[in-house]
Amino acid sequence: MSGASDHLRVVLVGASNPLNIGAVARAMSNFGFLRLRVVNAYDVAFREAKSAVGAASVLTNAEEFTKLSDAVADCTLVVGTTAVRHRELQHPLRRLEYGARLIRKELATGSVALVFGPEKTGLSNDDLSYCHWLMNIPTREQHISMNLGQAVAVCLYELVRDGRKTTPAKKMVKQEKTEKHATAGEVERISDGLLEALHRSGYVNPVAATSTEERVRRLVRRMDLSSKDAELWLGMLRQILWKVRSGDHQK
Amino acid sequence: MSGASDHLRVVLVGASNPLNIGAVARAMSNFGFLRLRVVNAYDVAFREAKSAVGAASVLTNAEEFTKLSDAVADCTLVVGTTAVRHRELQHPLRRLEYGARLIRKELATGSVALVFGPEKTGLSNDDLSYCHWLMNIPTREQHISMNLGQAVAVCLYELVRDGRKTTPAKKMVKQEKTEKHATAGEVERISDGLLEALHRSGYVNPVAATSTEERVRRLVRRMDLSSKDAELWLGMLRQILWKVRSGDHQK
């Protein structure tokens, strides 16, 4: 995103709960979208949100409008959000995952308004008439309506999320093991230590000793230890062995 | 998701704001994850959230725990969430986009705990020691800390979002583990056994006991044990402990 995030306007129409307005501002700040526009907010709610302790600068810099048409006038794409799936929608409706792609594309060259309606009722048909298309978050049928602050957070997250395909997965797995592996020698010393402790504790049945030893050795190899962890294990085993041996000597 | 969503537990540790708890429950219901666990919530906050008008059934069915270890005991994967990026993290840290793939995978056969810390402080080092790895939401550097309800909403959205066209993270990751993972309860019993042996052997310096315990707990989690190997370890430790204890009795 970077520069492109400056081309998004989050537009709240008729928001009535100061906590929600504050939460919207916070999510915007979290994800780096700093341009909030407020249409016809209940005056009191907006003041209250603005004066809340720690109100993000997003809020103090918010622009106020009385008409949605003015709030989106300079935007090249206007996307309305809705929980409703089947209202006789005159508009194309896209799931967030797919809609976000179009928004990202548009942000590269134009400005986009992402419009959210009042908490109770959502955007009116009149509001919708200013939108190019609509977007919904894939909530489950039995409970489609999201909290305003959460809905904004989810939409903005989708805009910044890293959609790269397989590369990150590879990277991730690699990152998992950038640590130096234990050497076979270290691994073997751990197996030996563990086996001695097991022998002295009577875990190893002499008849099946060989197969137990193999089993333990494989077990230790499956741990796929880093060099650091191997050191830790060796230290722990050394101490436990000291204790186990000293028990033997007392007999 | 469907059936798999029943295998996720959202675990809130020390949540103190009833509005946040309510918001978490709502997001869970929106995205179809209905199993909430609450650890050490301020009692008043939890009651208040529960009694709020329209409290989702998620909330009334929430399970309460006093210890995180109990809340995650039946889970095969425990993922902690954190805003922090560079604390000398002892754990692998994954961005939500990539971590979610691993979670989805694990949900197919096991159960996953997704753990969120207190609003002000996040998860403690002790809490983190129960986690296999950590996940963060890609917020911007200047404002990394998200509202709890919004963070949960974003994480759950990522779990249900349709990633098609994003080829499912290559088979490579799959090969990583086809075996059933050990539950957090089994892993904890191994840590406990190992710690007892270390205590009795004088490995644990009483002054640094807590940090040693955390270190050992993390070490055991890094082993990423299968259920079968966990059983082997438990058997071995039982025997070694028997020996170590009997040495003590002889004194």
Short mmCIF file of C-alpha atoms in Angstrom, two decimals:
data_model
loop_
_atom_site.label_atom_id
_atom_site.label_comp_id
_atom_site.label_asym_id
_atom_site.label_seq_id
_atom_site.Cartn_x
_atom_site.Cartn_y
_atom_site.Cartn_z
CA MET A 1 0.00 0.00 0.00
CA SER A 2 2.24 2.80 1.26
CA GLY A 3 1.35 5.87 -0.80
CA ALA A 4 -1.83 4.24 -2.03
CA SER A 5 -3.27 4.09 1.48
CA ASP A 6 -3.46 7.85 1.36
CA HIS A 7 -5.96 7.47 -1.47
CA LEU A 8 -8.55 5.68 0.59
CA ARG A 9 -11.26 7.51 2.49
CA VAL A 10 -13.20 5.66 5.11
CA VAL A 11 -16.64 7.26 5.17
CA LEU A 12 -18.96 6.77 8.13
CA VAL A 13 -22.57 7.67 7.52
CA GLY A 14 -24.77 8.39 10.54
CA ALA A 15 -22.61 6.65 13.12
CA SER A 16 -24.21 7.15 16.51
CA ASN A 17 -21.94 5.45 19.06
CA PRO A 18 -18.81 7.36 20.06
CA LEU A 19 -17.10 4.10 21.04
CA ASN A 20 -17.63 2.78 17.55
CA ILE A 21 -16.30 5.94 15.96
CA GLY A 22 -13.24 5.70 18.18
CA ALA A 23 -12.77 2.05 17.31
CA VAL A 24 -12.97 2.86 13.59
CA ALA A 25 -10.29 5.51 13.99
CA ARG A 26 -8.07 3.12 15.89
CA ALA A 27 -8.31 0.40 13.27
CA MET A 28 -7.56 2.95 10.57
CA SER A 29 -4.46 4.03 12.42
CA ASN A 30 -3.44 0.40 12.97
CA PHE A 31 -3.56 -0.33 9.27
CA GLY A 32 -2.21 2.98 8.04
CA PHE A 33 -5.32 4.54 6.53
CA LEU A 34 -5.54 8.02 8.00
CA ARG A 35 -8.34 9.75 6.08
CA LEU A 36 -11.64 9.56 7.89
CA ARG A 37 -14.78 11.30 6.70
CA VAL A 38 -17.87 11.53 8.78
CA VAL A 39 -21.29 12.21 7.30
CA ASN A 40 -24.14 13.35 9.42
CA ALA A 41 -22.73 11.79 12.56
CA TYR A 42 -24.74 12.51 15.63
CA ASP A 43 -22.96 15.58 16.69
CA VAL A 44 -22.65 14.51 20.28
CA ALA A 45 -21.24 11.11 19.40
CA PHE A 46 -18.59 12.60 17.19
CA ARG A 47 -17.54 15.22 19.78
CA GLU A 48 -17.38 12.60 22.46
CA ALA A 49 -15.27 10.25 20.36
CA LYS A 50 -12.98 13.11 19.45
CA SER A 51 -12.40 14.12 23.03
CA ALA A 52 -11.81 10.60 24.30
CA VAL A 53 -8.44 10.05 25.91
CA GLY A 54 -5.97 8.81 23.36
CA ALA A 55 -8.18 9.60 20.39
CA ALA A 56 -6.10 8.83 17.36
CA SER A 57 -5.00 11.76 15.27
CA VAL A 58 -7.16 10.11 12.64
CA LEU A 59 -10.12 11.38 14.60
CA THR A 60 -8.93 14.89 15.20
CA ASN A 61 -8.16 15.22 11.51
CA ALA A 62 -11.49 13.75 10.39
CA GLU A 63 -13.51 15.78 7.91
CA GLU A 64 -17.21 16.40 8.49
CA PHE A 65 -19.89 16.47 5.82
CA THR A 66 -23.62 16.81 5.86
CA LYS A 67 -24.20 14.96 2.61
CA LEU A 68 -22.72 11.69 1.40
CA SER A 69 -22.52 13.10 -2.12
CA ASP A 70 -20.10 15.76 -0.92
CA ALA A 71 -18.05 13.29 1.09
CA VAL A 72 -17.37 11.12 -1.95
CA ALA A 73 -17.22 13.87 -4.57
CA ASP A 74 -13.47 13.63 -5.17
CA CYS A 75 -13.38 9.82 -5.30
CA THR A 76 -13.06 7.78 -8.48
CA LEU A 77 -14.60 4.68 -6.92
CA VAL A 78 -17.28 4.52 -4.23
CA VAL A 79 -17.86 1.19 -2.54
CA GLY A 80 -20.69 0.67 -0.08
CA THR A 81 -20.57 -2.02 2.59
CA THR A 82 -23.58 -4.08 3.52
CA ALA A 83 -24.43 -7.09 5.62
CA VAL A 84 -27.51 -7.77 3.54
CA ARG A 85 -27.14 -10.37 0.86
CA HIS A 86 -30.36 -10.49 -1.05
CA ARG A 87 -32.06 -7.16 -0.87
CA GLU A 88 -33.30 -6.43 -4.36
CA LEU A 89 -29.88 -5.07 -4.89
CA GLN A 90 -29.50 -2.91 -7.93
CA HIS A 91 -25.77 -3.10 -7.40
CA PRO A 92 -23.18 -5.73 -7.98
CA LEU A 93 -22.30 -7.31 -4.65
CA ARG A 94 -18.80 -8.65 -4.05
CA ARG A 95 -17.32 -10.59 -1.21
CA LEU A 96 -14.60 -8.66 0.57
CA GLU A 97 -11.81 -10.93 -0.70
CA TYR A 98 -12.62 -10.12 -4.32
CA GLY A 99 -13.81 -6.57 -3.88
CA ALA A 100 -10.58 -5.67 -2.12
CA ARG A 101 -8.61 -6.59 -5.21
CA LEU A 102 -10.52 -4.06 -7.27
CA ILE A 103 -10.11 -1.43 -4.59
CA ARG A 104 -6.37 -1.99 -4.39
CA LYS A 105 -6.15 -1.65 -8.12
CA GLU A 106 -8.04 1.59 -8.15
CA LEU A 107 -5.98 3.04 -5.31
CA ALA A 108 -2.92 2.88 -7.48
CA THR A 109 -4.23 5.69 -9.67
CA GLY A 110 -7.44 7.10 -8.20
CA SER A 111 -9.13 7.60 -4.83
CA VAL A 112 -11.61 5.23 -3.28
CA ALA A 113 -14.35 5.85 -0.73
CA LEU A 114 -15.27 2.92 1.46
CA VAL A 115 -18.65 3.71 2.94
CA PHE A 116 -20.17 2.28 6.13
CA GLY A 117 -23.76 2.91 7.23
CA PRO A 118 -25.38 3.55 10.63
CA GLU A 119 -24.96 0.81 13.24
CA LYS A 120 -28.62 -0.16 13.40
CA THR A 121 -29.84 0.14 9.87
CA GLY A 122 -26.92 0.10 7.48
CA LEU A 123 -26.80 2.23 4.36
CA SER A 124 -30.13 3.45 3.00
CA ASN A 125 -31.18 3.01 -0.59
CA ASP A 126 -30.43 6.64 -1.11
CA ASP A 127 -26.91 6.18 0.24
CA LEU A 128 -26.44 3.15 -1.97
CA SER A 129 -27.27 5.18 -5.01
CA TYR A 130 -23.92 6.94 -4.65
CA CYS A 131 -22.02 3.69 -4.74
CA HIS A 132 -20.51 1.95 -7.76
CA TRP A 133 -20.89 -1.42 -6.16
CA LEU A 134 -21.29 -3.10 -2.80
CA MET A 135 -19.13 -5.31 -0.70
CA ASN A 136 -19.95 -7.72 2.11
CA ILE A 137 -17.89 -9.52 4.70
CA PRO A 138 -18.35 -13.31 4.59
CA THR A 139 -20.15 -13.73 7.91
CA ARG A 140 -22.38 -16.71 8.55
CA GLU A 141 -26.04 -16.64 7.54
CA GLN A 142 -27.32 -16.90 11.10
CA HIS A 143 -25.48 -13.79 12.24
CA ILE A 144 -24.57 -11.53 9.38
CA SER A 145 -24.45 -8.14 11.07
CA MET A 146 -21.07 -7.05 12.39
CA ASN A 147 -20.10 -4.40 14.86
CA LEU A 148 -19.04 -1.25 13.00
CA GLY A 149 -15.53 -1.02 14.42
CA GLN A 150 -14.90 -4.67 13.71
CA ALA A 151 -16.27 -4.46 10.18
CA VAL A 152 -13.94 -1.57 9.38
CA ALA A 153 -10.97 -3.41 10.91
CA VAL A 154 -11.64 -6.51 8.82
CA CYS A 155 -12.04 -4.54 5.56
CA LEU A 156 -8.85 -2.57 6.10
CA TYR A 157 -6.94 -5.70 7.05
CA GLU A 158 -7.99 -7.28 3.77
CA LEU A 159 -6.60 -4.25 1.97
CA VAL A 160 -3.16 -4.53 3.56
CA ARG A 161 -2.87 -8.27 3.82
CA ASP A 162 -0.11 -9.93 1.88
CA GLY A 163 -1.75 -11.89 -0.91
CA ARG A 164 1.40 -13.47 -2.24
CA LYS A 165 0.84 -17.09 -3.01
CA THR A 166 3.38 -19.72 -2.26
CA THR A 167 6.52 -17.73 -1.66
CA PRO A 168 5.71 -16.65 1.86
CA ALA A 169 4.89 -20.21 2.86
CA LYS A 170 8.28 -21.28 1.72
CA LYS A 171 9.93 -18.36 3.41
CA MET A 172 8.08 -19.06 6.60
CA VAL A 173 9.11 -22.67 6.80
CA LYS A 174 12.63 -21.68 6.09
CA GLN A 175 12.61 -18.97 8.71
CA GLU A 176 11.45 -21.62 11.10
CA LYS A 177 14.80 -23.30 10.71
CA THR A 178 17.38 -20.68 10.05
CA GLU A 179 18.90 -21.77 13.30
CA LYS A 180 21.92 -23.92 13.11
CA HIS A 181 21.13 -27.58 13.48
CA ALA A 182 22.77 -29.71 16.09
CA THR A 183 25.59 -31.83 14.77
CA ALA A 184 25.17 -35.59 14.61
CA GLY A 185 27.78 -35.80 17.35
CA GLU A 186 25.72 -33.64 19.70
CA VAL A 187 22.62 -35.63 18.91
CA GLU A 188 24.45 -38.82 19.63
CA ARG A 189 25.68 -37.53 23.00
CA ILE A 190 22.12 -36.71 23.92
CA SER A 191 20.96 -40.19 22.95
CA ASP A 192 23.78 -41.68 24.99
CA GLY A 193 22.97 -39.60 28.05
CA LEU A 194 19.32 -40.38 27.86
CA LEU A 195 20.03 -44.07 27.39
CA GLU A 196 22.33 -44.18 30.38
CA ALA A 197 19.64 -42.56 32.52
CA LEU A 198 17.13 -45.10 31.23
CA HIS A 199 19.44 -48.02 31.87
CA ARG A 200 20.18 -46.92 35.39
CA SER A 201 16.48 -46.36 36.07
CA GLY A 202 15.60 -49.85 34.93
CA TYR A 203 13.59 -48.61 31.94
CA VAL A 204 15.55 -50.76 29.55
CA ASN A 205 14.68 -54.40 29.58
CA PRO A 206 18.01 -56.18 28.92
CA VAL A 207 16.36 -58.63 26.55
CA ALA A 208 15.04 -55.86 24.35
CA ALA A 209 17.94 -53.48 24.92
CA THR A 210 18.94 -53.10 21.29
CA SER A 211 15.49 -52.26 20.06
CA THR A 212 14.96 -49.80 22.91
CA GLU A 213 18.22 -48.11 22.09
CA GLU A 214 17.24 -47.76 18.48
CA ARG A 215 13.87 -46.43 19.43
CA VAL A 216 15.38 -43.78 21.69
CA ARG A 217 17.93 -42.79 19.10
CA ARG A 218 15.23 -42.30 16.49
CA LEU A 219 13.17 -40.36 18.99
CA VAL A 220 16.02 -37.96 19.66
CA ARG A 221 16.62 -37.47 15.95
CA ARG A 222 12.97 -36.70 15.37
CA MET A 223 13.35 -33.80 17.78
CA ASP A 224 15.34 -32.13 15.03
CA LEU A 225 17.24 -30.05 17.56
CA SER A 226 18.95 -26.77 16.97
CA SER A 227 22.49 -26.49 18.16
CA LYS A 228 21.37 -24.27 21.05
CA ASP A 229 18.68 -26.65 22.21
CA ALA A 230 21.10 -29.53 22.02
CA GLU A 231 23.35 -27.70 24.44
CA LEU A 232 20.45 -27.18 26.82
CA TRP A 233 19.57 -30.86 26.68
CA LEU A 234 23.15 -31.92 27.28
CA GLY A 235 23.33 -29.71 30.36
CA MET A 236 20.08 -31.05 31.74
CA LEU A 237 21.00 -34.66 31.11
CA ARG A 238 24.42 -34.22 32.68
CA GLN A 239 22.79 -33.02 35.87
CA ILE A 240 20.10 -35.69 35.94
CA LEU A 241 22.72 -38.37 35.32
CA TRP A 242 24.83 -37.08 38.16
CA LYS A 243 21.83 -37.47 40.41
CA VAL A 244 20.92 -40.90 39.10
CA ARG A 245 24.48 -42.16 39.48
CA SER A 246 24.81 -40.80 42.99
CA GLY A 247 21.67 -42.77 43.89
CA ASP A 248 23.41 -45.92 42.62
CA HIS A 249 26.53 -45.30 44.64
CA GLN A 250 24.56 -45.08 47.85
CA LYS A 251 23.35 -48.63 47.45
CA MET B 1 -14.34 -24.53 7.65
CA SER B 2 -17.72 -25.92 8.70
CA GLY B 3 -16.97 -28.78 11.10
CA ALA B 4 -13.43 -27.59 11.53
CA SER B 5 -14.59 -24.34 13.09
CA ASP B 6 -15.81 -26.39 16.01
CA HIS B 7 -12.19 -27.34 16.68
CA LEU B 8 -11.05 -23.82 17.39
CA ARG B 9 -11.07 -22.38 20.89
CA VAL B 10 -10.69 -18.66 21.29
CA VAL B 11 -8.98 -18.18 24.63
CA LEU B 12 -9.07 -14.80 26.38
CA VAL B 13 -6.56 -14.35 29.17
CA GLY B 14 -7.22 -11.66 31.74
CA ALA B 15 -9.65 -9.63 29.65
CA SER B 16 -10.88 -6.74 31.79
CA ASN B 17 -13.36 -4.80 29.68
CA PRO B 18 -16.86 -6.26 29.37
CA LEU B 19 -17.42 -4.42 26.10
CA ASN B 20 -14.37 -6.10 24.64
CA ILE B 21 -15.46 -9.51 25.82
CA GLY B 22 -18.84 -8.89 24.26
CA ALA B 23 -17.25 -7.74 21.01
CA VAL B 24 -15.10 -10.86 20.89
CA ALA B 25 -18.18 -13.04 21.32
CA ARG B 26 -19.96 -11.18 18.58
CA ALA B 27 -17.13 -11.57 16.08
CA MET B 28 -16.95 -15.27 16.93
CA SER B 29 -20.63 -15.65 16.23
CA ASN B 30 -20.30 -13.67 12.99
CA PHE B 31 -17.62 -15.99 11.68
CA GLY B 32 -19.03 -19.22 13.07
CA PHE B 33 -16.54 -20.00 15.83
CA LEU B 34 -18.60 -20.70 18.90
CA ARG B 35 -16.16 -22.01 21.51
CA LEU B 36 -14.97 -19.30 23.84
CA ARG B 37 -12.74 -19.92 26.85
CA VAL B 38 -12.02 -17.29 29.41
CA VAL B 39 -9.02 -17.48 31.71
CA ASN B 40 -8.85 -15.41 34.81
CA ALA B 41 -11.19 -12.76 33.48
CA TYR B 42 -12.04 -10.07 35.95
CA ASP B 43 -15.09 -11.64 37.35
CA VAL B 44 -17.13 -8.50 37.19
CA ALA B 45 -16.23 -7.86 33.57
CA PHE B 46 -17.22 -11.34 32.54
CA ARG B 47 -20.55 -11.23 34.43
CA GLU B 48 -21.34 -7.87 32.97
CA ALA B 49 -20.56 -8.97 29.45
CA LYS B 50 -22.63 -12.08 29.94
CA SER B 51 -25.64 -10.19 31.18
CA ALA B 52 -25.53 -7.55 28.44
CA VAL B 53 -28.64 -7.35 26.31
CA GLY B 54 -28.25 -9.52 23.26
CA ALA B 55 -25.20 -11.31 24.56
CA ALA B 56 -24.42 -13.94 22.00
CA SER B 57 -24.93 -17.54 23.02
CA VAL B 58 -21.18 -17.76 22.54
CA LEU B 59 -20.88 -15.84 25.77
CA THR B 60 -23.39 -17.78 27.80
CA ASN B 61 -21.71 -20.99 26.72
CA ALA B 62 -18.19 -19.74 27.44
CA GLU B 63 -16.04 -21.92 29.67
CA GLU B 64 -14.13 -20.40 32.57
CA PHE B 65 -10.65 -21.42 33.71
CA THR B 66 -8.25 -20.17 36.34
CA LYS B 67 -5.14 -21.37 34.53
CA LEU B 68 -4.12 -21.09 30.90
CA SER B 69 -2.59 -24.55 31.02
CA ASP B 70 -6.02 -26.01 31.80
CA ALA B 71 -7.73 -23.94 29.13
CA VAL B 72 -5.48 -25.32 26.40
CA ALA B 73 -4.94 -28.83 27.78
CA ASP B 74 -7.02 -30.60 25.12
CA CYS B 75 -5.59 -28.65 22.19
CA THR B 76 -3.00 -30.00 19.78
CA LEU B 77 -1.81 -26.56 18.72
CA VAL B 78 -1.62 -23.45 20.90
CA VAL B 79 -1.05 -20.15 19.12
CA GLY B 80 -0.45 -16.93 21.02
CA THR B 81 -1.19 -13.54 19.53
CA THR B 82 1.10 -10.59 20.08
CA ALA B 83 1.52 -7.06 18.81
CA VAL B 84 5.17 -7.08 19.73
CA ARG B 85 7.58 -7.77 16.92
CA HIS B 86 11.01 -7.74 18.41
CA ARG B 87 10.83 -8.80 22.01
CA GLU B 88 13.59 -11.32 22.36
CA LEU B 89 10.99 -13.75 21.19
CA GLN B 90 11.85 -17.30 21.95
CA HIS B 91 9.07 -18.41 19.66
CA PRO B 92 8.65 -18.44 15.93
CA LEU B 93 6.52 -15.44 14.99
CA ARG B 94 4.27 -15.61 11.95
CA ARG B 95 2.19 -13.00 10.21
CA LEU B 96 -1.50 -13.76 10.38
CA GLU B 97 -1.76 -14.57 6.67
CA TYR B 98 0.74 -17.40 6.95
CA GLY B 99 -0.04 -18.54 10.46
CA ALA B 100 -3.69 -18.94 9.56
CA ARG B 101 -2.80 -21.53 6.94
CA LEU B 102 -1.14 -23.69 9.54
CA ILE B 103 -4.07 -23.25 11.88
CA ARG B 104 -6.56 -24.23 9.19
CA LYS B 105 -4.53 -27.32 8.47
CA GLU B 106 -4.36 -28.35 12.09
CA LEU B 107 -8.09 -27.79 12.53
CA ALA B 108 -8.74 -30.56 10.03
CA THR B 109 -7.48 -33.21 12.46
CA GLY B 110 -6.75 -31.60 15.83
CA SER B 111 -7.92 -28.70 17.99
CA VAL B 112 -6.36 -25.29 18.09
CA ALA B 113 -6.32 -22.69 20.85
CA LEU B 114 -5.97 -19.09 19.68
CA VAL B 115 -4.88 -17.13 22.73
CA PHE B 116 -5.31 -13.39 23.32
CA GLY B 117 -3.80 -11.53 26.27
CA PRO B 118 -5.05 -8.73 28.52
CA GLU B 119 -5.93 -5.45 26.80
CA LYS B 120 -3.18 -3.38 28.36
CA THR B 121 -0.25 -5.74 28.57
CA GLY B 122 -0.74 -8.61 26.16
CA LEU B 123 0.36 -12.14 26.99
CA SER B 124 3.01 -12.53 29.68
CA ASN B 125 6.16 -14.55 29.18
CA ASP B 126 4.62 -17.22 31.34
CA ASP B 127 1.54 -17.31 29.11
CA LEU B 128 3.74 -17.48 26.03
CA SER B 129 5.54 -20.50 27.38
CA TYR B 130 2.35 -22.51 26.77
CA CYS B 131 2.28 -21.55 23.10
CA HIS B 132 3.81 -23.42 20.20
CA TRP B 133 4.28 -20.26 18.21
CA LEU B 134 3.08 -16.69 17.95
CA MET B 135 1.13 -14.75 15.42
CA ASN B 136 0.84 -11.05 14.74
CA ILE B 137 -1.49 -8.93 12.69
CA PRO B 138 0.34 -6.80 10.12
CA THR B 139 -0.36 -3.40 11.66
CA ARG B 140 1.91 -0.46 10.98
CA GLU B 141 5.00 0.13 13.07
CA GLN B 142 3.77 3.43 14.49
CA HIS B 143 0.61 1.91 15.92
CA ILE B 144 0.88 -1.81 16.39
CA SER B 145 -1.51 -2.42 19.24
CA MET B 146 -5.06 -3.32 18.25
CA ASN B 147 -8.29 -3.26 20.19
CA LEU B 148 -9.04 -6.76 21.48
CA GLY B 149 -12.41 -7.18 19.78
CA GLN B 150 -11.01 -5.97 16.49
CA ALA B 151 -7.95 -8.20 16.71
CA VAL B 152 -10.14 -11.25 17.25
CA ALA B 153 -12.41 -10.25 14.36
CA VAL B 154 -9.47 -9.88 11.99
CA CYS B 155 -7.93 -13.22 12.98
CA LEU B 156 -11.19 -15.10 12.58
CA TYR B 157 -11.89 -13.44 9.27
CA GLU B 158 -8.53 -14.62 8.00
CA LEU B 159 -9.50 -18.15 9.01
CA VAL B 160 -12.74 -18.13 7.03
CA ARG B 161 -11.71 -16.02 4.08
CA ASP B 162 -11.76 -17.63 0.69
CA GLY B 163 -8.17 -18.00 -0.37
CA ARG B 164 -8.82 -19.55 -3.74
CA LYS B 165 -6.51 -18.55 -6.51
CA THR B 166 -4.04 -18.68 -3.67
CA THR B 167 -2.99 -22.26 -4.20
CA PRO B 168 -3.16 -23.89 -0.82
CA ALA B 169 0.33 -23.33 0.52
CA LYS B 170 1.94 -26.14 -1.40
CA LYS B 171 2.15 -29.66 -0.25
CA MET B 172 5.50 -29.03 1.34
CA VAL B 173 3.96 -27.87 4.57
CA LYS B 174 1.78 -30.94 4.69
CA GLN B 175 4.67 -33.31 4.69
CA GLU B 176 5.73 -31.48 7.83
CA LYS B 177 3.29 -33.44 9.99
CA THR B 178 0.79 -36.02 9.02
CA GLU B 179 0.96 -37.57 12.45
CA LYS B 180 -1.40 -36.51 15.19
CA HIS B 181 0.11 -33.88 17.43
CA ALA B 182 0.41 -34.26 21.16
CA THR B 183 -2.18 -32.32 23.13
CA ALA B 184 -1.09 -29.34 25.20
CA GLY B 185 -1.96 -31.39 28.28
CA GLU B 186 0.48 -34.14 27.31
CA VAL B 187 3.16 -31.62 26.52
CA GLU B 188 2.60 -29.97 29.88
CA ARG B 189 2.96 -33.29 31.70
CA ILE B 190 6.29 -33.82 29.96
CA SER B 191 7.46 -30.35 30.99
CA ASP B 192 6.36 -31.04 34.54
CA GLY B 193 8.16 -34.37 34.68
CA LEU B 194 11.32 -32.96 33.24
CA LEU B 195 11.20 -30.01 35.62
CA GLU B 196 10.77 -32.26 38.62
CA ALA B 197 13.80 -34.28 37.57
CA LEU B 198 15.76 -31.09 37.13
CA HIS B 199 14.69 -29.72 40.48
CA ARG B 200 15.60 -32.90 42.27
CA SER B 201 18.96 -33.00 40.51
CA GLY B 202 19.81 -29.49 41.59
CA TYR B 203 19.78 -28.20 38.01
CA VAL B 204 17.34 -25.44 38.85
CA ASN B 205 18.83 -22.51 40.67
CA PRO B 206 16.02 -21.38 43.01
CA VAL B 207 16.75 -17.74 42.28
CA ALA B 208 16.17 -18.21 38.55
CA ALA B 209 13.52 -20.91 38.91
CA THR B 210 10.81 -19.11 36.95
CA SER B 211 12.95 -18.32 33.97
CA THR B 212 14.34 -21.85 33.93
CA GLU B 213 10.83 -23.23 34.02
CA GLU B 214 9.77 -21.03 31.14
CA ARG B 215 12.86 -22.01 29.22
CA VAL B 216 12.19 -25.69 29.70
CA ARG B 217 8.56 -25.29 28.77
CA ARG B 218 9.48 -23.59 25.54
CA LEU B 219 12.10 -26.20 24.84
CA VAL B 220 9.56 -28.98 25.17
CA ARG B 221 7.13 -27.16 22.89
CA ARG B 222 9.80 -26.69 20.26
CA MET B 223 10.12 -30.46 20.11
CA ASP B 224 6.76 -30.38 18.36
CA LEU B 225 5.97 -33.90 19.53
CA SER B 226 3.61 -36.32 17.94
CA SER B 227 1.12 -37.98 20.21
CA LYS B 228 3.08 -41.23 20.01
CA ASP B 229 6.41 -39.67 20.91
CA ALA B 230 4.78 -37.84 23.79
CA GLU B 231 3.74 -41.19 25.18
CA LEU B 232 7.29 -42.49 24.90
CA TRP B 233 8.67 -39.47 26.70
CA LEU B 234 6.14 -39.75 29.47
CA GLY B 235 7.10 -43.37 30.02
CA MET B 236 10.80 -42.59 30.10
CA LEU B 237 10.41 -39.66 32.44
CA ARG B 238 8.22 -41.66 34.79
CA GLN B 239 10.97 -44.21 35.15
CA ILE B 240 13.78 -41.70 35.54
CA LEU B 241 11.74 -39.82 38.12
CA TRP B 242 11.13 -43.00 40.06
CA LYS B 243 14.89 -43.49 40.19
CA VAL B 244 15.68 -39.90 41.09
CA ARG B 245 13.07 -39.90 43.85
CA SER B 246 14.29 -43.18 45.30
CA GLY B 247 17.78 -41.66 45.47
CA ASP B 248 16.30 -38.86 47.56
CA HIS B 249 14.61 -41.26 49.94
CA GLN B 250 17.83 -43.07 50.66
CA LYS B 251 19.39 -39.96 52.11
#
